[in-house]
mmCIF file of N, CA and C in Angstrom:
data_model
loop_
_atom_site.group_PDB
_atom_site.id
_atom_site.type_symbol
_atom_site.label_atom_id
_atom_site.label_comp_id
_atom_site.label_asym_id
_atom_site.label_seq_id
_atom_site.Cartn_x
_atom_site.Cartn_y
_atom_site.Cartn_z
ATOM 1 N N UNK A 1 179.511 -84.360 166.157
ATOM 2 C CA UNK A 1 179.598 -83.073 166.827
ATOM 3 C C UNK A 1 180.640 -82.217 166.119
ATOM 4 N N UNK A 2 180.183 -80.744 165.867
ATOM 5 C CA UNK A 2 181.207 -79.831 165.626
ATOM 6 C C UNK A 2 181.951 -79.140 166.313
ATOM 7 N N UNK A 3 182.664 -78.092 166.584
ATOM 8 C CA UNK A 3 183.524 -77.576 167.583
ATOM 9 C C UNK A 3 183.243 -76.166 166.325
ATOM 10 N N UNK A 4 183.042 -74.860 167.322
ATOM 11 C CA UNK A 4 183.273 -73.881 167.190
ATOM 12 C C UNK A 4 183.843 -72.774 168.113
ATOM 13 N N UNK A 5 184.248 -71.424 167.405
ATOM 14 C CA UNK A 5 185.049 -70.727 168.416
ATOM 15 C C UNK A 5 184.033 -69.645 168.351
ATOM 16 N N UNK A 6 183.611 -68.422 169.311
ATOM 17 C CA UNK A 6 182.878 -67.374 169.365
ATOM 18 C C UNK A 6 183.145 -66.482 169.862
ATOM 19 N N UNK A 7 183.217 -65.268 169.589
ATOM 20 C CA UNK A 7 183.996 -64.133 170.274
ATOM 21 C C UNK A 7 183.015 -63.167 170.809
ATOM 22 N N UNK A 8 183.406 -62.663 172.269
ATOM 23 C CA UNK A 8 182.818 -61.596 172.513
ATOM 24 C C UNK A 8 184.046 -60.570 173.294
ATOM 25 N N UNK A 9 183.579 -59.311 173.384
ATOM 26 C CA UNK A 9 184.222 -58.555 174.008
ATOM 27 C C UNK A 9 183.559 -58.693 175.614
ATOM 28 N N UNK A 10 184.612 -58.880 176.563
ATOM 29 C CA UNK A 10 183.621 -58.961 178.259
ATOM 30 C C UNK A 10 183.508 -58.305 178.605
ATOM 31 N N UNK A 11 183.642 -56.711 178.100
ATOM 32 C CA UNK A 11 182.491 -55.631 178.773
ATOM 33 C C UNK A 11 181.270 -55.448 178.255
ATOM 34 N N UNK A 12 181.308 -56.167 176.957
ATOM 35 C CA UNK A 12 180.034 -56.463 176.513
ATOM 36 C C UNK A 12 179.228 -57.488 177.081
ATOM 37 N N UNK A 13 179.716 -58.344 176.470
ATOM 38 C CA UNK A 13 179.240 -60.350 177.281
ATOM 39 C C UNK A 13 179.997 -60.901 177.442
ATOM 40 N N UNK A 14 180.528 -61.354 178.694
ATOM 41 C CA UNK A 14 181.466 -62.008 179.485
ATOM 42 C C UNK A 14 181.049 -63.631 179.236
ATOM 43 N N UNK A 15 182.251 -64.385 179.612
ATOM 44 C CA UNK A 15 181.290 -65.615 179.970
ATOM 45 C C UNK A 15 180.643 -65.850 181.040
ATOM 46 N N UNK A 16 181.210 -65.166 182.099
ATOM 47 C CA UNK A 16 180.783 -64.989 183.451
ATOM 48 C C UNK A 16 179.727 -64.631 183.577
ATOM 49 N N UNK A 17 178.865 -63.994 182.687
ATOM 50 C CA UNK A 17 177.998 -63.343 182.265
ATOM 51 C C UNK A 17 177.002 -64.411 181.631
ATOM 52 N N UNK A 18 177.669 -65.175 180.712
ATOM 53 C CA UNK A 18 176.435 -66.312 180.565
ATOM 54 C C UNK A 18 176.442 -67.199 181.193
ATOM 55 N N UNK A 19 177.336 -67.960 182.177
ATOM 56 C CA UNK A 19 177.318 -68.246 183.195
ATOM 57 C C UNK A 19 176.357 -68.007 184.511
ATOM 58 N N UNK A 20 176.015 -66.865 184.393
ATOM 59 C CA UNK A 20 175.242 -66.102 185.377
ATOM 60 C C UNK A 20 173.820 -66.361 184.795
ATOM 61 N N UNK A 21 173.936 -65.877 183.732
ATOM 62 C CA UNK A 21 172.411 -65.593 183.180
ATOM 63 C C UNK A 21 172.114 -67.254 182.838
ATOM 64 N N UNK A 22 172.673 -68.537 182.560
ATOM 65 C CA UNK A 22 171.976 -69.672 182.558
ATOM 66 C C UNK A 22 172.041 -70.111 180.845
ATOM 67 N N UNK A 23 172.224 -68.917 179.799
ATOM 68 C CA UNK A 23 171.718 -69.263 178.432
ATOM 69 C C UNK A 23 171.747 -68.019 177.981
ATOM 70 N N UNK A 24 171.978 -67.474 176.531
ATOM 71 C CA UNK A 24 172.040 -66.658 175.803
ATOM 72 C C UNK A 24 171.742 -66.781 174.324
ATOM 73 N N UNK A 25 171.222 -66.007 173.996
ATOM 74 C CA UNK A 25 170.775 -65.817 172.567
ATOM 75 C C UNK A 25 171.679 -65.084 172.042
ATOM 76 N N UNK A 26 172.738 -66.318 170.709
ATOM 77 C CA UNK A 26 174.116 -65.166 170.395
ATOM 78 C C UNK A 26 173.962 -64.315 169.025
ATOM 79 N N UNK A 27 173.323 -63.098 169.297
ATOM 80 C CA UNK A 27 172.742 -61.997 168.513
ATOM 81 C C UNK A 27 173.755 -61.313 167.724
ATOM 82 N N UNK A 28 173.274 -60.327 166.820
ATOM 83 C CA UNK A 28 174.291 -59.454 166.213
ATOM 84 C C UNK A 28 175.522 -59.411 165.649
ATOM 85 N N UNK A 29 175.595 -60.634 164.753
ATOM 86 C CA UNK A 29 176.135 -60.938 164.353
ATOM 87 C C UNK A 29 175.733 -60.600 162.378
ATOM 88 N N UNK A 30 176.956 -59.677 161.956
ATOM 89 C CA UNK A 30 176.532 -59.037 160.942
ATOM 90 C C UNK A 30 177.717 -59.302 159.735
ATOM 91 N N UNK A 31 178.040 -60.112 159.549
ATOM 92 C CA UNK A 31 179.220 -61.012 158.561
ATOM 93 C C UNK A 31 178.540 -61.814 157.717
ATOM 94 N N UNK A 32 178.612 -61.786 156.935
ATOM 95 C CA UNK A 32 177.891 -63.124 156.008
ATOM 96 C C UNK A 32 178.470 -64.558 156.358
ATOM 97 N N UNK A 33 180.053 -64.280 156.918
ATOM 98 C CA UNK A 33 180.671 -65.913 156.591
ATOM 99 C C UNK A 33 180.038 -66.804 158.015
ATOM 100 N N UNK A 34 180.516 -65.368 159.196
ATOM 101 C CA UNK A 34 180.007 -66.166 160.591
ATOM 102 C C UNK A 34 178.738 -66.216 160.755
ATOM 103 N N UNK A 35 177.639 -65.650 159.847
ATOM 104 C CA UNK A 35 176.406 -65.742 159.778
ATOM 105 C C UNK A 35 176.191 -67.432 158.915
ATOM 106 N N UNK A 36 176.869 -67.747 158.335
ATOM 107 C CA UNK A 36 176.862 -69.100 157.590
ATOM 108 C C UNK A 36 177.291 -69.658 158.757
ATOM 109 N N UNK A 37 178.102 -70.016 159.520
ATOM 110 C CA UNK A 37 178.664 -70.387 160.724
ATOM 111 C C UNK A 37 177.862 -70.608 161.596
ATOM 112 N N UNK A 38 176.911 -70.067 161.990
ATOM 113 C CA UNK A 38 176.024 -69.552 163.005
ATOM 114 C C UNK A 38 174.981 -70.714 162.403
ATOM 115 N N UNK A 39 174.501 -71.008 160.970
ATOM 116 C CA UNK A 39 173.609 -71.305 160.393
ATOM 117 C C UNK A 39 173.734 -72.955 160.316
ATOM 118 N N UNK A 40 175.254 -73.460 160.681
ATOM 119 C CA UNK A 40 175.645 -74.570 160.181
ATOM 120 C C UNK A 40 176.055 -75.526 161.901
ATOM 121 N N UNK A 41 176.027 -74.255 162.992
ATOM 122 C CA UNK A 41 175.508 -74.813 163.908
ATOM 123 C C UNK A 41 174.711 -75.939 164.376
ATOM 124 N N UNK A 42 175.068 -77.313 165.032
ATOM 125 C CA UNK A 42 173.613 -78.237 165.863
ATOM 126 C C UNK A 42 173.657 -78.499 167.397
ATOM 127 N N UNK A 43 172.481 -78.144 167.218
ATOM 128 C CA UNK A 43 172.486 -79.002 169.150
ATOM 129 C C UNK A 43 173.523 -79.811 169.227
ATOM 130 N N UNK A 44 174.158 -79.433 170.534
ATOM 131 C CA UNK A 44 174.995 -80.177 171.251
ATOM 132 C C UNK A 44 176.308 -80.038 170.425
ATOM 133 N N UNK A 45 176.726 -79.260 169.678
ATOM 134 C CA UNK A 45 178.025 -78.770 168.982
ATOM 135 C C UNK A 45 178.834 -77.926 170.210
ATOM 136 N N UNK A 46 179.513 -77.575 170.433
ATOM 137 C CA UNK A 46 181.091 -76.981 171.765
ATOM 138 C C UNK A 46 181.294 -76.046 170.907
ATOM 139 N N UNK A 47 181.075 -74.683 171.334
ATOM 140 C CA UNK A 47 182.116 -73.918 171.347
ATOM 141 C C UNK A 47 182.954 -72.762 172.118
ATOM 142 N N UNK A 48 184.258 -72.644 171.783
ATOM 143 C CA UNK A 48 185.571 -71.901 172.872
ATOM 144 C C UNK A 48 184.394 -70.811 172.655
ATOM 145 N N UNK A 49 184.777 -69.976 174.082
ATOM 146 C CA UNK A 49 184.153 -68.797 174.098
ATOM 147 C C UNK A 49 185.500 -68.156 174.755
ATOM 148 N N UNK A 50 185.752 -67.019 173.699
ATOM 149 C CA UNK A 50 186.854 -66.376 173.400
ATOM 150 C C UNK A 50 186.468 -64.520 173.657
ATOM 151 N N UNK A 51 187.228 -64.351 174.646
ATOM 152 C CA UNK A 51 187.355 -62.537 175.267
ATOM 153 C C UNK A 51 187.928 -62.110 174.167
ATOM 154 N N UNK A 52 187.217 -61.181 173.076
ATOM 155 C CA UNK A 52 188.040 -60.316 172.129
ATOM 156 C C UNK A 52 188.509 -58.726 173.267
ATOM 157 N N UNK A 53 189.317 -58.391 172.250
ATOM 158 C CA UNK A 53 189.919 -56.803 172.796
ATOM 159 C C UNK A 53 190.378 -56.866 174.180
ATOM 160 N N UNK A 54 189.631 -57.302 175.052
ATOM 161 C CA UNK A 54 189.799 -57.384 176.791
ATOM 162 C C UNK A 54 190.352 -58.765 176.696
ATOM 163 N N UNK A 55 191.292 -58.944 177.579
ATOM 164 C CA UNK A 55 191.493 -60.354 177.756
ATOM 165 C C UNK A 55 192.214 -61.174 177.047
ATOM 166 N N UNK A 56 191.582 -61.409 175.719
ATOM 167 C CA UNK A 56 192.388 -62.263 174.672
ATOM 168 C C UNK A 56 192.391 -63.460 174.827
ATOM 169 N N UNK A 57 191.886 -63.954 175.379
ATOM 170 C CA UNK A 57 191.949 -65.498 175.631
ATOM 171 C C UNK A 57 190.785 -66.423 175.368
ATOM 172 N N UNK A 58 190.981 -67.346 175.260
ATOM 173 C CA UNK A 58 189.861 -68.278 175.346
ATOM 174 C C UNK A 58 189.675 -68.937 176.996
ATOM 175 N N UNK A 59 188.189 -68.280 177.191
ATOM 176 C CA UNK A 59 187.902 -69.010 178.688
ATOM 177 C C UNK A 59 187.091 -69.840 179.506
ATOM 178 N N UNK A 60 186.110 -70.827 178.025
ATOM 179 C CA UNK A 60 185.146 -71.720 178.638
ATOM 180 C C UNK A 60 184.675 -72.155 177.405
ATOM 181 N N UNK A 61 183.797 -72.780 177.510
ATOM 182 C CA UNK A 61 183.018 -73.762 176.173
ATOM 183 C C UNK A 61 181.705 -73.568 176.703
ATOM 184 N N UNK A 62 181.103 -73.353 175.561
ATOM 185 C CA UNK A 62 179.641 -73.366 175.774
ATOM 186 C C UNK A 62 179.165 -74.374 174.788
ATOM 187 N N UNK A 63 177.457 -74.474 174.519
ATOM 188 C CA UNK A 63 177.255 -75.661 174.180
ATOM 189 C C UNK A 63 175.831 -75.192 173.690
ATOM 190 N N UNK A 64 175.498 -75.396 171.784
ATOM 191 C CA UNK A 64 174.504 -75.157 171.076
ATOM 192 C C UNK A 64 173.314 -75.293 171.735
ATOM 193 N N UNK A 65 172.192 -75.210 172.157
ATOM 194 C CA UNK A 65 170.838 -75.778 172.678
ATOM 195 C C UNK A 65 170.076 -75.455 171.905
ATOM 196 N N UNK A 66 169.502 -74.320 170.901
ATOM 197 C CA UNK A 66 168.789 -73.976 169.778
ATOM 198 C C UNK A 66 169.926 -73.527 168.478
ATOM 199 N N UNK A 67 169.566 -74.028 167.597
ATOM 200 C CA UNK A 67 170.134 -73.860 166.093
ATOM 201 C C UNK A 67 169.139 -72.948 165.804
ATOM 202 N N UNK A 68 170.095 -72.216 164.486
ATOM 203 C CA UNK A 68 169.929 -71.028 164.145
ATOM 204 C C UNK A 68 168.523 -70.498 163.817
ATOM 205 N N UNK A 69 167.987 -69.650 163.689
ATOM 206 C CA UNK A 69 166.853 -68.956 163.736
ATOM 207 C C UNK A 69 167.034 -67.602 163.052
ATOM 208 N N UNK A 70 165.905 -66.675 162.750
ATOM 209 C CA UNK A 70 166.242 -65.139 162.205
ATOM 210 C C UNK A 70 166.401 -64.506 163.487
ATOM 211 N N UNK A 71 167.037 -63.582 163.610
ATOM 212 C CA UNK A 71 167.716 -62.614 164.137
ATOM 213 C C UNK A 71 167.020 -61.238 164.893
ATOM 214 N N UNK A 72 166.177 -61.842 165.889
ATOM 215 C CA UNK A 72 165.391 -60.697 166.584
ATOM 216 C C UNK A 72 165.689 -59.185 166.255
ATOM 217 N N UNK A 73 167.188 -58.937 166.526
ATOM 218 C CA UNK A 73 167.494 -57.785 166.534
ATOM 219 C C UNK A 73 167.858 -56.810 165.255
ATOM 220 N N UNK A 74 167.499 -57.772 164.308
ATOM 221 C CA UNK A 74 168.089 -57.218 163.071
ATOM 222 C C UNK A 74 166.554 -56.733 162.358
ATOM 223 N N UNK A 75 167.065 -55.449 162.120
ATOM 224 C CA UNK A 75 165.862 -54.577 161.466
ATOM 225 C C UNK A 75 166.004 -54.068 160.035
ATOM 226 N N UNK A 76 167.119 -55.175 159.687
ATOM 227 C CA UNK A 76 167.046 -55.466 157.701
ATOM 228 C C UNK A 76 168.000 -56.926 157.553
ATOM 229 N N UNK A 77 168.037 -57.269 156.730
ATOM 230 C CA UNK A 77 168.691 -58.359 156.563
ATOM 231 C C UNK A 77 168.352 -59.361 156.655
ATOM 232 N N UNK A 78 169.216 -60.380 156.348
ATOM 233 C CA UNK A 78 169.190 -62.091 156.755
ATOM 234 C C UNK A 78 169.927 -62.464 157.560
ATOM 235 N N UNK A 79 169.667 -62.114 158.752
ATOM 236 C CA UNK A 79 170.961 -62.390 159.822
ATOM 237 C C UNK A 79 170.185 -63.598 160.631
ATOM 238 N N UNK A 80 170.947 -64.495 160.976
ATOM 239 C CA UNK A 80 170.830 -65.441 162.089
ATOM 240 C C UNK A 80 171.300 -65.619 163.488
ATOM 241 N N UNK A 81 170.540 -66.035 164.639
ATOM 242 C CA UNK A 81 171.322 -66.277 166.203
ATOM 243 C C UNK A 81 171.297 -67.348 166.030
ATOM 244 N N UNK A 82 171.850 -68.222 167.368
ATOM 245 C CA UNK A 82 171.850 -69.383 167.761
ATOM 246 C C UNK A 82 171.328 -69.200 169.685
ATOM 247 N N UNK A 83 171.226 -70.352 170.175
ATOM 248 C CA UNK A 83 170.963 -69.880 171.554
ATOM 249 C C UNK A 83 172.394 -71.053 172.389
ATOM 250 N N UNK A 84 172.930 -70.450 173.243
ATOM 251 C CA UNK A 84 174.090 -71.264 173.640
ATOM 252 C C UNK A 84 173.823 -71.022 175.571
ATOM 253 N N UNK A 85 174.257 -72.397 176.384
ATOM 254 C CA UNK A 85 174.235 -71.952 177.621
ATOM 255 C C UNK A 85 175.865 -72.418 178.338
ATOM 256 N N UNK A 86 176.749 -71.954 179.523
ATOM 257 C CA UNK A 86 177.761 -72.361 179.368
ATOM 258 C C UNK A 86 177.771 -74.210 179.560
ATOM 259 N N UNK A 87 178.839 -74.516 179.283
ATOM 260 C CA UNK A 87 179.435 -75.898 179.597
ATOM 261 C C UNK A 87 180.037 -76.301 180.493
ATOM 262 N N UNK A 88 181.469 -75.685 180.241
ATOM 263 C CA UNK A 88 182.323 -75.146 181.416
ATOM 264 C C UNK A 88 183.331 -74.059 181.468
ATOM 265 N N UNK A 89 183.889 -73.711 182.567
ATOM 266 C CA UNK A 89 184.570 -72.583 182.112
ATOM 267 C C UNK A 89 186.298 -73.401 182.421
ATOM 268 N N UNK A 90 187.186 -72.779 181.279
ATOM 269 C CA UNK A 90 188.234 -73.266 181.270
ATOM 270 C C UNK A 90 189.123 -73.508 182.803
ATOM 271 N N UNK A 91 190.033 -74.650 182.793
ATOM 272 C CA UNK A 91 190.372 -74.382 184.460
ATOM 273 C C UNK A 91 191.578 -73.243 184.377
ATOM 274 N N UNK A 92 192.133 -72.702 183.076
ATOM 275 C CA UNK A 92 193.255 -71.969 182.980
ATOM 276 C C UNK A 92 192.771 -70.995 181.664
ATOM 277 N N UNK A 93 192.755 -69.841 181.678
ATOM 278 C CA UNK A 93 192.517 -68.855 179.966
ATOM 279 C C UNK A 93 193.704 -69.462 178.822
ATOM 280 N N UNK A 94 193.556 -69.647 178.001
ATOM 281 C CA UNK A 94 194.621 -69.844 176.746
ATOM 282 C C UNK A 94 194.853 -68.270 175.934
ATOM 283 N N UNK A 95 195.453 -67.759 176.663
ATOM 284 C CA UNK A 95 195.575 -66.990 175.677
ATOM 285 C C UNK A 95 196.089 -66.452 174.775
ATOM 286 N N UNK A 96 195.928 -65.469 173.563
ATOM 287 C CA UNK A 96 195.726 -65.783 172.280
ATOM 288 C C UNK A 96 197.068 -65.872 171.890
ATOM 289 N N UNK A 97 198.933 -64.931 172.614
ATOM 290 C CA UNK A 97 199.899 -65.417 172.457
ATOM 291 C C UNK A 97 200.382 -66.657 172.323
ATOM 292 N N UNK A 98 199.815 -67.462 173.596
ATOM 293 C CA UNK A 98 199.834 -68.895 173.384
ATOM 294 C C UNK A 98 199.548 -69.621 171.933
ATOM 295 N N UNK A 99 198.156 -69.239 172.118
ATOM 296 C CA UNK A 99 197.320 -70.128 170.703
ATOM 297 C C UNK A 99 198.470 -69.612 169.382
ATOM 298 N N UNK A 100 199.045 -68.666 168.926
ATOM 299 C CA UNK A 100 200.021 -68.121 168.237
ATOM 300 C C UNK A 100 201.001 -68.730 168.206
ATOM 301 N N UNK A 101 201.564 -69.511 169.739
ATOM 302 C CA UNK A 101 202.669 -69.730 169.602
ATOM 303 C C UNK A 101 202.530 -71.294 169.809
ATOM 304 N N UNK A 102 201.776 -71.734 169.500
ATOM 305 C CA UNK A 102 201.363 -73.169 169.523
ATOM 306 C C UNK A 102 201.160 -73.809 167.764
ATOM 307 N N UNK A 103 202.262 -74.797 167.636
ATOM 308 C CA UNK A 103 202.434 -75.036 166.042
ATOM 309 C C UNK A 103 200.915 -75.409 165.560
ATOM 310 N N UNK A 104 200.716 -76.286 166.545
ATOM 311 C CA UNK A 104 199.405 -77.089 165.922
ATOM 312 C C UNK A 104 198.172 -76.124 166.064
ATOM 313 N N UNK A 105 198.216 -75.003 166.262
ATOM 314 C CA UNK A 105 197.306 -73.958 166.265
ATOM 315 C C UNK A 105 197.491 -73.178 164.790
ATOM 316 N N UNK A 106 198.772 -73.697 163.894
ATOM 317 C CA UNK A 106 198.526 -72.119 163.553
ATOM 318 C C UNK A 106 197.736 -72.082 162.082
ATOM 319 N N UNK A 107 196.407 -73.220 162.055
ATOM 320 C CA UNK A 107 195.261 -73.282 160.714
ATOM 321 C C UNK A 107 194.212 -72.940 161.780
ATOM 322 N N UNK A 108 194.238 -72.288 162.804
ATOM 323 C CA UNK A 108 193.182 -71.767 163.330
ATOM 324 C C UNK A 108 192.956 -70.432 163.054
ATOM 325 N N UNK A 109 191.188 -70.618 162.815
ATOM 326 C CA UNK A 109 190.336 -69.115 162.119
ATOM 327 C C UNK A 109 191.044 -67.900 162.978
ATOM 328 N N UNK A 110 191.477 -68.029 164.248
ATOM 329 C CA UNK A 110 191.513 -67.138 165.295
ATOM 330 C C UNK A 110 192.615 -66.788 164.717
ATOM 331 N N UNK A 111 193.697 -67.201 164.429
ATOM 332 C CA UNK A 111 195.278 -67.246 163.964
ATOM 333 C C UNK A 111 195.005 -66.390 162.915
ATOM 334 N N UNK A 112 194.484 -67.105 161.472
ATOM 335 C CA UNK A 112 194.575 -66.899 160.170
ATOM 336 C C UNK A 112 193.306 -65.646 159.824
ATOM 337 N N UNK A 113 192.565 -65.773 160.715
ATOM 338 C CA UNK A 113 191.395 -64.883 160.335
ATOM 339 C C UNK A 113 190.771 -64.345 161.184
ATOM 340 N N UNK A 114 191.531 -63.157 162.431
ATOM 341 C CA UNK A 114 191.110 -62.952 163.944
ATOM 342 C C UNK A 114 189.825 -61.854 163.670
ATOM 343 N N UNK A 115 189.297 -61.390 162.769
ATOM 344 C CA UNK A 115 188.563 -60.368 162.889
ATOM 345 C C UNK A 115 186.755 -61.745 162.823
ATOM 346 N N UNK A 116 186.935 -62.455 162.519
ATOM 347 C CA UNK A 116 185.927 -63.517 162.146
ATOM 348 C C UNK A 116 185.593 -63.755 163.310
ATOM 349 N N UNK A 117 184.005 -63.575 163.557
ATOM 350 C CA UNK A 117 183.883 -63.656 165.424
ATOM 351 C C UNK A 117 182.794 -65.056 165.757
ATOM 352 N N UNK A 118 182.184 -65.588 164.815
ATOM 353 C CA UNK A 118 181.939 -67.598 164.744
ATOM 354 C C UNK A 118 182.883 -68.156 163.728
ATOM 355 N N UNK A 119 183.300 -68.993 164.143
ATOM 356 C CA UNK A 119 184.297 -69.930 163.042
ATOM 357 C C UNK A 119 184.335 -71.122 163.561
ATOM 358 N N UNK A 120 184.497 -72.075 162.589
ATOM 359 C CA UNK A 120 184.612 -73.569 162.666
ATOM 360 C C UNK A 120 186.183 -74.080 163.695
ATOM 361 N N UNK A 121 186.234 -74.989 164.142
ATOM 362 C CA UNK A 121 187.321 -74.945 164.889
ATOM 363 C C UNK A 121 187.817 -76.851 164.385
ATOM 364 N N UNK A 122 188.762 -77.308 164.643
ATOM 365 C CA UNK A 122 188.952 -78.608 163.929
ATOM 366 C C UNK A 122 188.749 -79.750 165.699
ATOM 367 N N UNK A 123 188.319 -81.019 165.736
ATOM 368 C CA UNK A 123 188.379 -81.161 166.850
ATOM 369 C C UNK A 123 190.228 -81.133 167.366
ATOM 370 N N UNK A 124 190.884 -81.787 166.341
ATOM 371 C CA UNK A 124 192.346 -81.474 166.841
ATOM 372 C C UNK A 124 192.683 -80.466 167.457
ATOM 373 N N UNK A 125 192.870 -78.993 166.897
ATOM 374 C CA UNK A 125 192.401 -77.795 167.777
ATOM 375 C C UNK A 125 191.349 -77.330 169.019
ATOM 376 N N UNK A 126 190.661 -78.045 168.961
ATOM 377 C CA UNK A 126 189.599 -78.119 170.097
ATOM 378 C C UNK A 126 190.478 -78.855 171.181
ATOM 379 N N UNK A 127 190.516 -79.914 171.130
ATOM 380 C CA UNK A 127 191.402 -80.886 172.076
ATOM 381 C C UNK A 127 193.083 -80.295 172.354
ATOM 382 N N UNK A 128 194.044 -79.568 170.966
ATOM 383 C CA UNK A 128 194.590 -78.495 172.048
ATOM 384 C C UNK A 128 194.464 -77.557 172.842
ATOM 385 N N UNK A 129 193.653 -76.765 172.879
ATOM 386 C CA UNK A 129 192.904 -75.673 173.367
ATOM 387 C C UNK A 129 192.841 -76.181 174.670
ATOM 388 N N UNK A 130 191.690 -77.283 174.613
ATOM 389 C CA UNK A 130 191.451 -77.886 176.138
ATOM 390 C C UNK A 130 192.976 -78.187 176.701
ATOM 391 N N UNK A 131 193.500 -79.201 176.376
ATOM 392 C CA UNK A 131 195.021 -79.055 177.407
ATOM 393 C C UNK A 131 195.787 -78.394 177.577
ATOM 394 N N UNK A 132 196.109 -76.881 176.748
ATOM 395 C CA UNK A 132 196.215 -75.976 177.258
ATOM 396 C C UNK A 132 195.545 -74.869 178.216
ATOM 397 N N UNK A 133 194.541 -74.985 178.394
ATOM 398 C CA UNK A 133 193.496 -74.674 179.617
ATOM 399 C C UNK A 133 193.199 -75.706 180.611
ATOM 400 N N UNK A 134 194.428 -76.738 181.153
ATOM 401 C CA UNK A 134 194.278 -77.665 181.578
ATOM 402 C C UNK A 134 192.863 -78.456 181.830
ATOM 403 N N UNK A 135 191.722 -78.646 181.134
ATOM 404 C CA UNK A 135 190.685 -78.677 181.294
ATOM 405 C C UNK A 135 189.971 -80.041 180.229
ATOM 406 N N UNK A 136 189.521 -81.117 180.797
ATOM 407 C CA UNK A 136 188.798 -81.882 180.230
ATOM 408 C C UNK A 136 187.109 -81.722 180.037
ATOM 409 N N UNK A 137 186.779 -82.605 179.196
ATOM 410 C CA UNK A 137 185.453 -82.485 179.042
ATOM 411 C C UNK A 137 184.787 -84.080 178.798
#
């Protein structure tokens, strides 16, 4: 299993939001690197689902169910989705001061490379994340 991190803004897509809706198709994604990311995705891979701009935090894990595919919404390119439904939602947000101020955080994509909105995550980092969101899995 891999561990990834995914960003959305929650006035866009919340997790609460995929939570609600059961499953999501994670679209629009227009980067080449997180489009490789997206691509290198498998069933049953975790990843933080992280509030950009609003929020800042990381607030649940979701969980691969379809690997990557072409990109409904894209009307040029080689872009890829994935389809993800939640897992769980964190019992506490981590947020992103924290993850900053956490040593063993600081080779994380989010840290070193915050504009990158799929990125690989290490399970070491995964497993801090979770105990700082007091939250097992």
């Amino acid at each position: 299993m891999n561990y990834w991190l995914i960003k959305s803004e929650p006035y866009v897509f919340s997790y609460e939001q995929l939570q609600a809706d059961g499953k999501a198709v994670w679209d629009g994604v227009r980067n080449y690197q997180a489009r490789n990311n997206l691509r290198a995705m498998a069933i049953g891979d975790l990843a933080l689902f992280y509030h950009s701009n609003e929020g800042l935090a990381v607030v649940g894990i979701a969980e691969v169910v379809v690997e990557a595919y072409p990109d409904p919404t894209a009307t040029s390119g080689d872009w890829s989705v994935v389809e993800v439904v939640p897992f769980r939602a964190l019992r506490k947000p981590v947020p992103l001061s924290l993850i900053k101020a956490t040593p063993a955080l600081q080779d994380l994509g989010l840290v070193k490379n915050p504009r990158l909105s799929v990125m690989p995550v290490s399970s070491e980092a995964f497993s801090v994340i979770l105990a700082l969101g007091e939250t097992e899995i």
